[in-house]
Short mmCIF file of C-alpha atoms and ligand atoms in Angstrom, two decimals:
data_model
loop_
_atom_site.label_atom_id
_atom_site.label_comp_id
_atom_site.label_asym_id
_atom_site.label_seq_id
_atom_site.Cartn_x
_atom_site.Cartn_y
_atom_site.Cartn_z
CA MET A 1 93.82 127.03 -51.35
CA SER A 2 97.50 127.66 -51.51
CA ILE A 3 99.75 127.12 -48.46
CA LEU A 4 102.67 128.74 -50.32
CA PHE A 5 100.73 132.00 -50.52
CA SER A 6 99.33 131.84 -46.99
CA PRO A 7 101.01 134.15 -44.45
CA ILE A 8 103.46 132.94 -41.82
CA THR A 9 104.06 134.68 -38.55
CA LEU A 10 107.19 134.19 -36.44
CA ARG A 11 107.11 135.99 -33.08
CA SER A 12 105.48 139.37 -34.04
CA VAL A 13 106.57 139.38 -37.68
CA ALA A 14 104.12 138.34 -40.36
CA MET A 15 105.41 137.42 -43.81
CA ARG A 16 102.71 137.73 -46.52
CA ASN A 17 103.68 134.38 -48.10
CA ARG A 18 106.22 131.58 -47.67
CA ILE A 19 108.53 132.59 -50.54
CA PHE A 20 111.76 134.04 -49.29
CA VAL A 21 114.67 135.52 -51.18
CA SER A 22 117.68 133.44 -50.23
CA PRO A 23 120.78 135.45 -49.23
CA MET A 24 122.98 136.14 -52.24
CA CYS A 25 126.33 137.91 -52.23
CA GLN A 26 126.44 140.70 -54.81
CA TYR A 27 130.10 141.61 -54.34
CA SER A 28 129.17 145.19 -55.14
CA CYS A 29 130.23 147.27 -52.09
CA GLN A 30 133.11 149.41 -51.14
CA ASP A 31 134.04 149.32 -47.46
CA GLY A 32 131.01 147.13 -46.83
CA LEU A 33 128.54 149.93 -47.66
CA VAL A 34 125.42 149.01 -49.70
CA GLY A 35 124.38 151.51 -52.34
CA ILE A 36 122.10 151.82 -55.38
CA TRP A 37 122.80 148.31 -56.70
CA HIS A 38 121.48 146.80 -53.48
CA LEU A 39 118.46 149.09 -53.33
CA VAL A 40 117.43 148.10 -56.87
CA HIS A 41 118.40 144.42 -56.58
CA LEU A 42 116.67 143.80 -53.24
CA GLY A 43 113.91 146.27 -53.94
CA SER A 44 112.98 144.51 -57.21
CA ARG A 45 112.41 141.21 -55.43
CA ALA A 46 110.17 143.00 -52.89
CA VAL A 47 108.20 144.55 -55.75
CA GLY A 48 108.08 141.02 -57.19
CA GLY A 49 106.11 139.78 -54.18
CA ALA A 50 108.60 137.93 -51.94
CA GLY A 51 107.44 137.49 -48.39
CA LEU A 52 110.90 138.06 -47.00
CA VAL A 53 114.00 139.47 -48.63
CA MET A 54 117.19 138.29 -46.95
CA VAL A 55 120.24 140.48 -47.47
CA GLU A 56 123.37 138.55 -48.39
CA ALA A 57 126.09 137.33 -45.98
CA THR A 58 126.99 140.59 -44.27
CA ALA A 59 130.24 140.68 -42.39
CA VAL A 60 130.38 141.44 -38.72
CA SER A 61 134.02 142.66 -39.15
CA PRO A 62 136.17 143.69 -42.11
CA GLU A 63 138.15 140.46 -41.96
CA GLY A 64 134.92 138.48 -41.91
CA ARG A 65 134.21 139.35 -45.57
CA ILE A 66 134.50 136.71 -48.24
CA SER A 67 135.74 139.39 -50.69
CA PRO A 68 136.73 143.02 -50.27
CA GLN A 69 133.45 143.89 -52.05
CA ASP A 70 131.10 142.17 -49.50
CA THR A 71 128.47 143.98 -47.46
CA GLY A 72 129.37 144.78 -43.85
CA ILE A 73 127.70 145.95 -40.67
CA TRP A 74 130.61 146.78 -38.43
CA GLY A 75 130.03 150.53 -38.28
CA ASP A 76 127.33 153.20 -37.94
CA ALA A 77 127.84 154.22 -41.57
CA HIS A 78 126.63 150.74 -42.54
CA VAL A 79 123.38 151.34 -40.67
CA ASP A 80 122.78 154.55 -42.53
CA ALA A 81 123.50 152.83 -45.89
CA PHE A 82 120.95 150.08 -45.13
CA LEU A 83 118.10 152.40 -43.96
CA PRO A 84 116.74 153.32 -47.49
CA VAL A 85 116.85 149.61 -48.46
CA THR A 86 114.88 148.36 -45.43
CA ARG A 87 112.42 151.26 -45.76
CA PHE A 88 111.77 150.41 -49.38
CA LEU A 89 111.37 146.65 -48.70
CA ALA A 90 108.81 147.42 -45.96
CA GLU A 91 106.95 149.88 -48.19
CA GLN A 92 106.57 147.08 -50.77
CA GLY A 93 105.19 144.69 -48.17
CA ALA A 94 108.25 142.50 -47.77
CA VAL A 95 109.95 141.72 -44.46
CA ALA A 96 113.63 142.75 -44.43
CA GLY A 97 116.08 140.17 -43.14
CA ILE A 98 119.89 140.20 -42.93
CA GLN A 99 122.32 137.33 -42.76
CA LEU A 100 125.13 138.05 -40.26
CA ALA A 101 128.30 136.29 -41.24
CA HIS A 102 132.01 135.72 -40.76
CA ALA A 103 133.80 133.94 -43.58
CA GLY A 104 136.56 132.39 -41.39
CA ARG A 105 139.19 130.62 -43.49
CA LYS A 106 137.20 131.31 -46.68
CA ALA A 107 137.64 135.10 -46.31
CA SER A 108 139.88 137.37 -48.36
CA CYS A 109 138.97 136.00 -51.86
CA ALA A 110 138.50 137.66 -55.19
CA VAL A 111 134.94 138.07 -56.43
CA PRO A 112 133.72 135.16 -58.52
CA TRP A 113 133.93 136.94 -61.87
CA GLN A 114 137.61 137.66 -61.11
CA GLY A 115 138.32 133.98 -60.33
CA GLY A 116 137.36 133.75 -56.70
CA LYS A 117 140.85 132.78 -55.54
CA PRO A 118 142.32 133.76 -52.22
CA ILE A 119 143.90 137.25 -52.17
CA PRO A 120 147.13 137.13 -50.11
CA ALA A 121 147.56 139.51 -47.17
CA GLY A 122 149.42 142.52 -48.53
CA SER A 123 147.94 142.30 -52.03
CA GLY A 124 144.57 143.71 -51.02
CA GLY A 125 143.71 140.67 -48.84
CA TRP A 126 144.14 140.03 -45.16
CA GLN A 127 145.13 137.32 -42.66
CA THR A 128 142.19 134.91 -42.38
CA LEU A 129 140.91 133.49 -39.06
CA ALA A 130 139.58 129.97 -38.31
CA PRO A 131 139.13 127.49 -35.48
CA SER A 132 142.34 125.79 -36.55
CA ALA A 133 145.31 126.68 -38.73
CA VAL A 134 144.11 124.40 -41.52
CA PRO A 135 143.58 125.92 -44.97
CA PHE A 136 140.42 125.26 -47.00
CA ASP A 137 142.28 123.89 -49.97
CA VAL A 138 145.81 122.73 -50.67
CA GLY A 139 147.99 125.82 -51.34
CA ASP A 140 145.50 128.25 -49.76
CA PRO A 141 146.87 130.74 -47.23
CA VAL A 142 146.94 129.21 -43.74
CA PRO A 143 144.38 130.84 -41.45
CA LYS A 144 145.36 132.00 -37.94
CA ALA A 145 143.86 129.76 -35.19
CA LEU A 146 141.55 131.86 -33.05
CA THR A 147 142.66 132.52 -29.44
CA ALA A 148 140.38 132.85 -26.45
CA ASP A 149 140.59 136.62 -26.77
CA ASP A 150 139.72 136.43 -30.47
CA LEU A 151 136.58 134.39 -29.58
CA ASP A 152 135.57 137.01 -27.07
CA ALA A 153 136.02 139.69 -29.70
CA LEU A 154 133.94 137.73 -32.19
CA GLU A 155 131.11 137.40 -29.70
CA VAL A 156 131.10 141.18 -29.30
CA GLN A 157 131.16 141.65 -33.05
CA PHE A 158 128.09 139.41 -33.69
CA ARG A 159 126.25 141.04 -30.84
CA THR A 160 127.00 144.55 -32.02
CA ALA A 161 126.07 143.58 -35.57
CA ALA A 162 122.66 142.45 -34.31
CA ARG A 163 122.19 145.79 -32.50
CA ARG A 164 123.11 147.61 -35.76
CA ALA A 165 120.78 145.39 -37.79
CA LEU A 166 117.89 146.52 -35.55
CA ALA A 167 118.94 150.18 -35.98
CA ALA A 168 119.07 149.62 -39.71
CA GLY A 169 115.45 148.56 -39.81
CA PHE A 170 115.70 144.79 -40.16
CA LYS A 171 112.96 142.58 -38.73
CA VAL A 172 114.78 139.25 -39.13
CA VAL A 173 118.41 138.29 -38.38
CA GLU A 174 119.85 135.10 -39.71
CA ILE A 175 123.13 133.78 -38.28
CA HIS A 176 125.23 132.13 -41.01
CA MET A 177 126.39 128.75 -39.68
CA ALA A 178 126.63 127.11 -43.16
CA HIS A 179 128.74 126.79 -46.30
CA GLY A 180 132.13 126.29 -44.65
CA TYR A 181 132.31 129.77 -43.17
CA LEU A 182 133.49 130.48 -39.64
CA LEU A 183 130.71 128.94 -37.51
CA HIS A 184 130.38 125.88 -39.74
CA GLU A 185 134.16 125.50 -39.42
CA PHE A 186 133.63 125.11 -35.66
CA LEU A 187 130.90 122.49 -36.17
CA SER A 188 132.63 120.36 -38.71
CA PRO A 189 135.45 118.02 -37.61
CA LEU A 190 136.87 118.44 -41.14
CA ALA A 191 137.84 122.06 -40.28
CA ASN A 192 137.95 122.05 -36.44
CA ARG A 193 141.04 120.38 -35.04
CA ARG A 194 141.06 122.29 -31.70
CA GLU A 195 142.10 120.48 -28.58
CA ASP A 196 140.47 122.95 -26.14
CA GLU A 197 136.78 123.08 -25.04
CA TYR A 198 135.82 124.27 -28.55
CA GLY A 199 137.03 121.20 -30.46
CA GLY A 200 136.89 117.43 -30.38
CA ASN A 201 133.56 115.87 -29.37
CA LEU A 202 130.22 117.16 -30.58
CA GLU A 203 129.43 119.08 -27.40
CA ASN A 204 132.67 121.01 -27.79
CA ARG A 205 132.23 121.71 -31.46
CA LEU A 206 128.76 123.13 -30.81
CA ARG A 207 130.04 125.39 -28.03
CA PHE A 208 131.20 128.45 -30.02
CA PRO A 209 128.26 128.56 -32.55
CA LEU A 210 125.89 128.24 -29.59
CA ARG A 211 127.69 131.03 -27.74
CA ILE A 212 127.14 133.29 -30.78
CA ALA A 213 123.46 132.29 -31.03
CA ARG A 214 123.03 133.04 -27.31
CA ALA A 215 124.70 136.46 -27.66
CA VAL A 216 122.65 137.42 -30.72
CA ARG A 217 119.37 136.26 -29.14
CA ALA A 218 120.16 138.33 -26.01
CA GLU A 219 120.68 141.44 -28.19
CA TRP A 220 117.86 140.82 -30.71
CA PRO A 221 114.44 141.95 -29.37
CA ASP A 222 112.13 139.26 -28.00
CA ASP A 223 109.38 140.12 -30.47
CA LEU A 224 111.59 139.60 -33.54
CA PRO A 225 112.51 136.23 -35.02
CA LEU A 226 116.03 134.81 -35.18
CA PHE A 227 116.95 132.43 -38.07
CA VAL A 228 120.00 130.25 -38.41
CA ARG A 229 121.27 128.86 -41.69
CA ILE A 230 123.02 125.50 -41.40
CA SER A 231 124.73 123.08 -43.67
CA ALA A 232 122.81 119.96 -42.67
CA THR A 233 125.61 117.69 -43.97
CA ASP A 234 129.16 117.94 -45.35
CA TRP A 235 128.37 115.08 -47.81
CA VAL A 236 131.62 113.34 -46.87
CA GLY A 237 132.47 110.65 -44.32
CA ASN A 238 133.74 111.75 -40.87
CA GLY A 239 132.26 115.19 -41.41
CA TRP A 240 129.23 117.01 -40.15
CA ASP A 241 125.92 115.22 -40.84
CA ILE A 242 122.15 115.35 -40.33
CA GLU A 243 122.28 113.51 -36.99
CA GLN A 244 124.63 116.18 -35.57
CA SER A 245 122.49 118.88 -37.14
CA ILE A 246 119.46 117.65 -35.22
CA VAL A 247 121.47 117.86 -31.93
CA LEU A 248 122.56 121.38 -32.88
CA VAL A 249 119.02 122.50 -33.79
CA LYS A 250 117.56 121.18 -30.56
CA GLU A 251 120.07 123.35 -28.68
CA LEU A 252 119.41 126.34 -30.92
CA LYS A 253 115.72 125.98 -30.30
CA LYS A 254 116.28 126.05 -26.51
CA LEU A 255 118.19 129.33 -26.99
CA GLY A 256 115.25 130.93 -28.74
CA VAL A 257 116.09 130.42 -32.39
CA ASP A 258 112.86 130.38 -34.39
CA PHE A 259 113.67 129.19 -37.88
CA ILE A 260 116.28 126.89 -39.43
CA ASP A 261 117.24 127.59 -43.04
CA CYS A 262 118.44 124.20 -44.28
CA SER A 263 121.28 124.23 -46.76
CA SER A 264 124.30 121.84 -47.00
CA GLY A 265 127.94 121.51 -47.93
CA PHE A 266 130.96 123.69 -48.87
CA VAL A 267 133.25 123.12 -45.85
CA VAL A 268 135.85 121.29 -47.97
CA PRO A 269 136.53 121.45 -51.72
CA ASN A 270 135.07 118.94 -54.17
CA GLU A 271 132.28 117.52 -52.05
CA PRO A 272 130.04 115.05 -53.93
CA VAL A 273 126.89 117.20 -53.64
CA PRO A 274 123.93 115.50 -55.36
CA PHE A 275 122.47 118.67 -56.91
CA GLY A 276 119.00 118.21 -58.32
CA PRO A 277 115.44 119.51 -57.86
CA GLY A 278 114.72 119.92 -54.13
CA PHE A 279 117.81 117.96 -53.13
CA GLN A 280 117.96 119.58 -49.70
CA VAL A 281 114.24 119.13 -48.94
CA PRO A 282 114.77 115.94 -46.90
CA PHE A 283 116.89 118.06 -44.44
CA SER A 284 114.23 120.67 -43.77
CA ALA A 285 111.63 117.89 -43.51
CA ARG A 286 113.55 115.84 -41.00
CA ILE A 287 114.69 118.76 -38.84
CA ARG A 288 111.12 120.06 -38.75
CA ALA A 289 109.72 116.65 -37.88
CA GLU A 290 112.29 115.76 -35.22
CA THR A 291 112.70 119.12 -33.48
CA GLY A 292 109.38 120.89 -34.04
CA ILE A 293 111.13 124.07 -35.18
CA ALA A 294 110.02 125.98 -38.26
CA THR A 295 112.26 125.23 -41.27
CA GLY A 296 113.03 126.61 -44.71
CA SER A 297 114.05 124.58 -47.67
CA VAL A 298 116.51 125.87 -50.27
CA GLY A 299 118.28 124.54 -53.31
CA CYS A 300 117.10 123.94 -56.89
CA ILE A 301 113.52 125.08 -56.15
CA THR A 302 112.37 126.70 -59.35
CA ASP A 303 108.79 125.59 -60.11
CA PRO A 304 105.59 126.93 -58.48
CA ALA A 305 104.01 123.48 -58.07
CA GLN A 306 107.19 122.12 -56.57
CA ALA A 307 107.35 125.01 -54.01
CA GLU A 308 103.65 124.54 -53.14
CA GLN A 309 104.14 120.82 -52.69
CA ILE A 310 107.12 121.31 -50.29
CA VAL A 311 105.16 123.50 -47.90
CA ALA A 312 101.77 121.82 -48.39
CA THR A 313 103.23 118.41 -47.38
CA GLY A 314 104.86 119.88 -44.27
CA GLN A 315 108.43 119.38 -45.54
CA ALA A 316 109.18 123.03 -44.73
CA ASP A 317 107.38 126.11 -43.53
CA ALA A 318 108.82 128.26 -46.29
CA VAL A 319 110.95 127.97 -49.37
CA LEU A 320 114.04 130.09 -50.16
CA LEU A 321 114.93 130.71 -53.81
CA ALA A 322 118.25 132.07 -54.92
CA ARG A 323 119.13 131.72 -58.64
CA GLN A 324 115.45 131.57 -59.66
CA PHE A 325 115.08 135.00 -58.15
CA LEU A 326 118.01 136.18 -60.29
CA ARG A 327 116.28 134.89 -63.36
CA ASP A 328 112.95 136.37 -62.42
CA PRO A 329 112.62 139.05 -59.70
CA TYR A 330 108.83 138.75 -60.05
CA TRP A 331 108.72 134.98 -59.52
CA PRO A 332 106.06 135.20 -56.75
CA LEU A 333 103.73 137.22 -59.02
CA HIS A 334 104.20 134.63 -61.79
CA ALA A 335 103.95 131.65 -59.43
CA ALA A 336 100.63 132.93 -58.06
CA LYS A 337 99.24 133.10 -61.55
CA ALA A 338 100.48 129.56 -62.31
CA LEU A 339 98.85 128.25 -59.14
CA GLY A 340 95.60 130.18 -59.74
CA VAL A 341 96.03 132.38 -56.67
CA ASP A 342 94.99 136.01 -56.81
CA ILE A 343 97.58 138.23 -55.05
CA PRO A 344 97.90 141.98 -55.25
CA TRP A 345 100.35 143.47 -57.71
CA PRO A 346 102.00 146.84 -57.10
CA ASN A 347 99.62 149.59 -58.11
CA GLN A 348 102.20 150.93 -60.56
CA TYR A 349 102.21 147.55 -62.39
CA LEU A 350 98.44 146.79 -62.32
CA ARG A 351 97.93 147.37 -65.99
CA ALA A 352 100.20 144.41 -66.67
CA LYS A 353 98.47 141.95 -64.30
C1 FMN B 1 125.10 134.67 -56.48
C2 FMN B 1 124.89 133.82 -55.27
C3 FMN B 1 125.31 134.33 -54.05
C4 FMN B 1 125.13 133.57 -52.85
N1 FMN B 1 125.44 134.13 -51.62
C5 FMN B 1 125.05 133.51 -50.48
C6 FMN B 1 125.14 134.15 -49.24
O1 FMN B 1 125.48 135.34 -49.15
N2 FMN B 1 124.77 133.48 -48.12
C7 FMN B 1 124.30 132.19 -48.21
O2 FMN B 1 124.02 131.59 -47.16
N3 FMN B 1 124.16 131.55 -49.37
C8 FMN B 1 124.47 132.23 -50.53
N4 FMN B 1 124.28 131.62 -51.72
C9 FMN B 1 123.61 130.36 -51.78
C10 FMN B 1 122.09 130.55 -52.01
O3 FMN B 1 121.51 131.31 -50.96
C11 FMN B 1 121.37 129.20 -52.08
O4 FMN B 1 121.49 128.51 -50.92
C12 FMN B 1 121.89 128.35 -53.25
O5 FMN B 1 122.13 129.11 -54.38
C13 FMN B 1 120.94 127.23 -53.63
O6 FMN B 1 119.66 127.80 -54.00
P1 FMN B 1 119.22 127.94 -55.51
O7 FMN B 1 119.26 126.59 -56.14
O8 FMN B 1 117.81 128.49 -55.43
O9 FMN B 1 120.15 128.91 -56.25
C14 FMN B 1 124.49 132.30 -52.94
C15 FMN B 1 124.17 131.80 -54.16
C16 FMN B 1 124.31 132.55 -55.31
C17 FMN B 1 123.83 131.99 -56.65
#
């Protein structure tokens, strides 16, 4: 009896198993529009048996993109571009999710295979935005500190993005509050130096991310689940940590968030992250135990028995795999075989089962 391959239902949405494709930037768009690459990339993982396929960090505004090649959802053309993708994912039995994001001070960068460095405004880049005018790294362009009007505009952008995600056929929205992007920059004292009601003590640092969660929840239908990805710790002293994460998650739960996707790190350069098999599992386990919310574990999960053990021991309700899904789009089909579970294969591939 496999827990990994048992269905999980959040609000009205049933996932066929607890193996989710973790959001992964493909840096393969023009003007934020997904195309054939995304249809094939995401579609392959749905054919491969994933329970949920989460589209990469998708910008709520053009300046919210990490790179000029990121996906976006700030216009109606983006909705039309996503429709064939979400239709195909559903036809293959996978739930379509989308991560809504703003890259904050880590926006306007070259794609990784072109070095990933900041692109200055005027050379194809743009002025970045952040809670405070503090760059990510020494020598990086200085972001513009957000004004009260900018915060109002961002709330509208996230809310409108959620409306468009629904029109585009998504059944799950995930708000990106991790990895040193805009909302994590509000949470972490390492990036947030504001002296107004959005900075300083924990209650103030939570205020803007919670405002966004409230706005998205108000827009997103009651019968559809809302996920939030957090960085559960910054891995450095005087930063964000698991204790503060638990306070945040309790508030998110009150607002109607259904699932916490537990990652960590990336708000400042050169953090001492202890990468290793399942190194972030303690975060999903502790958040689940102390808040009662459903959690997902991500990070160096590659092995079927390891994934089964994480969910079977109640350390998470689901696992999210990123790089392992790049190595093997059909990982769930192979994992089922390894665990001795009989799951259906696509009819077209039955002769290979
Ligand atoms: C190519 C690539 C792109 C990624 N893009 C995103 C992203 O868009 N949003 C996000 O939250 N994490 C992103 N991540 C992080 C992954 O979702 C995941 O948290 C991380 O890779 C650890 O999981 P893994 O060990 O299974 O790869 C990305 C990772 C990779 C390898």
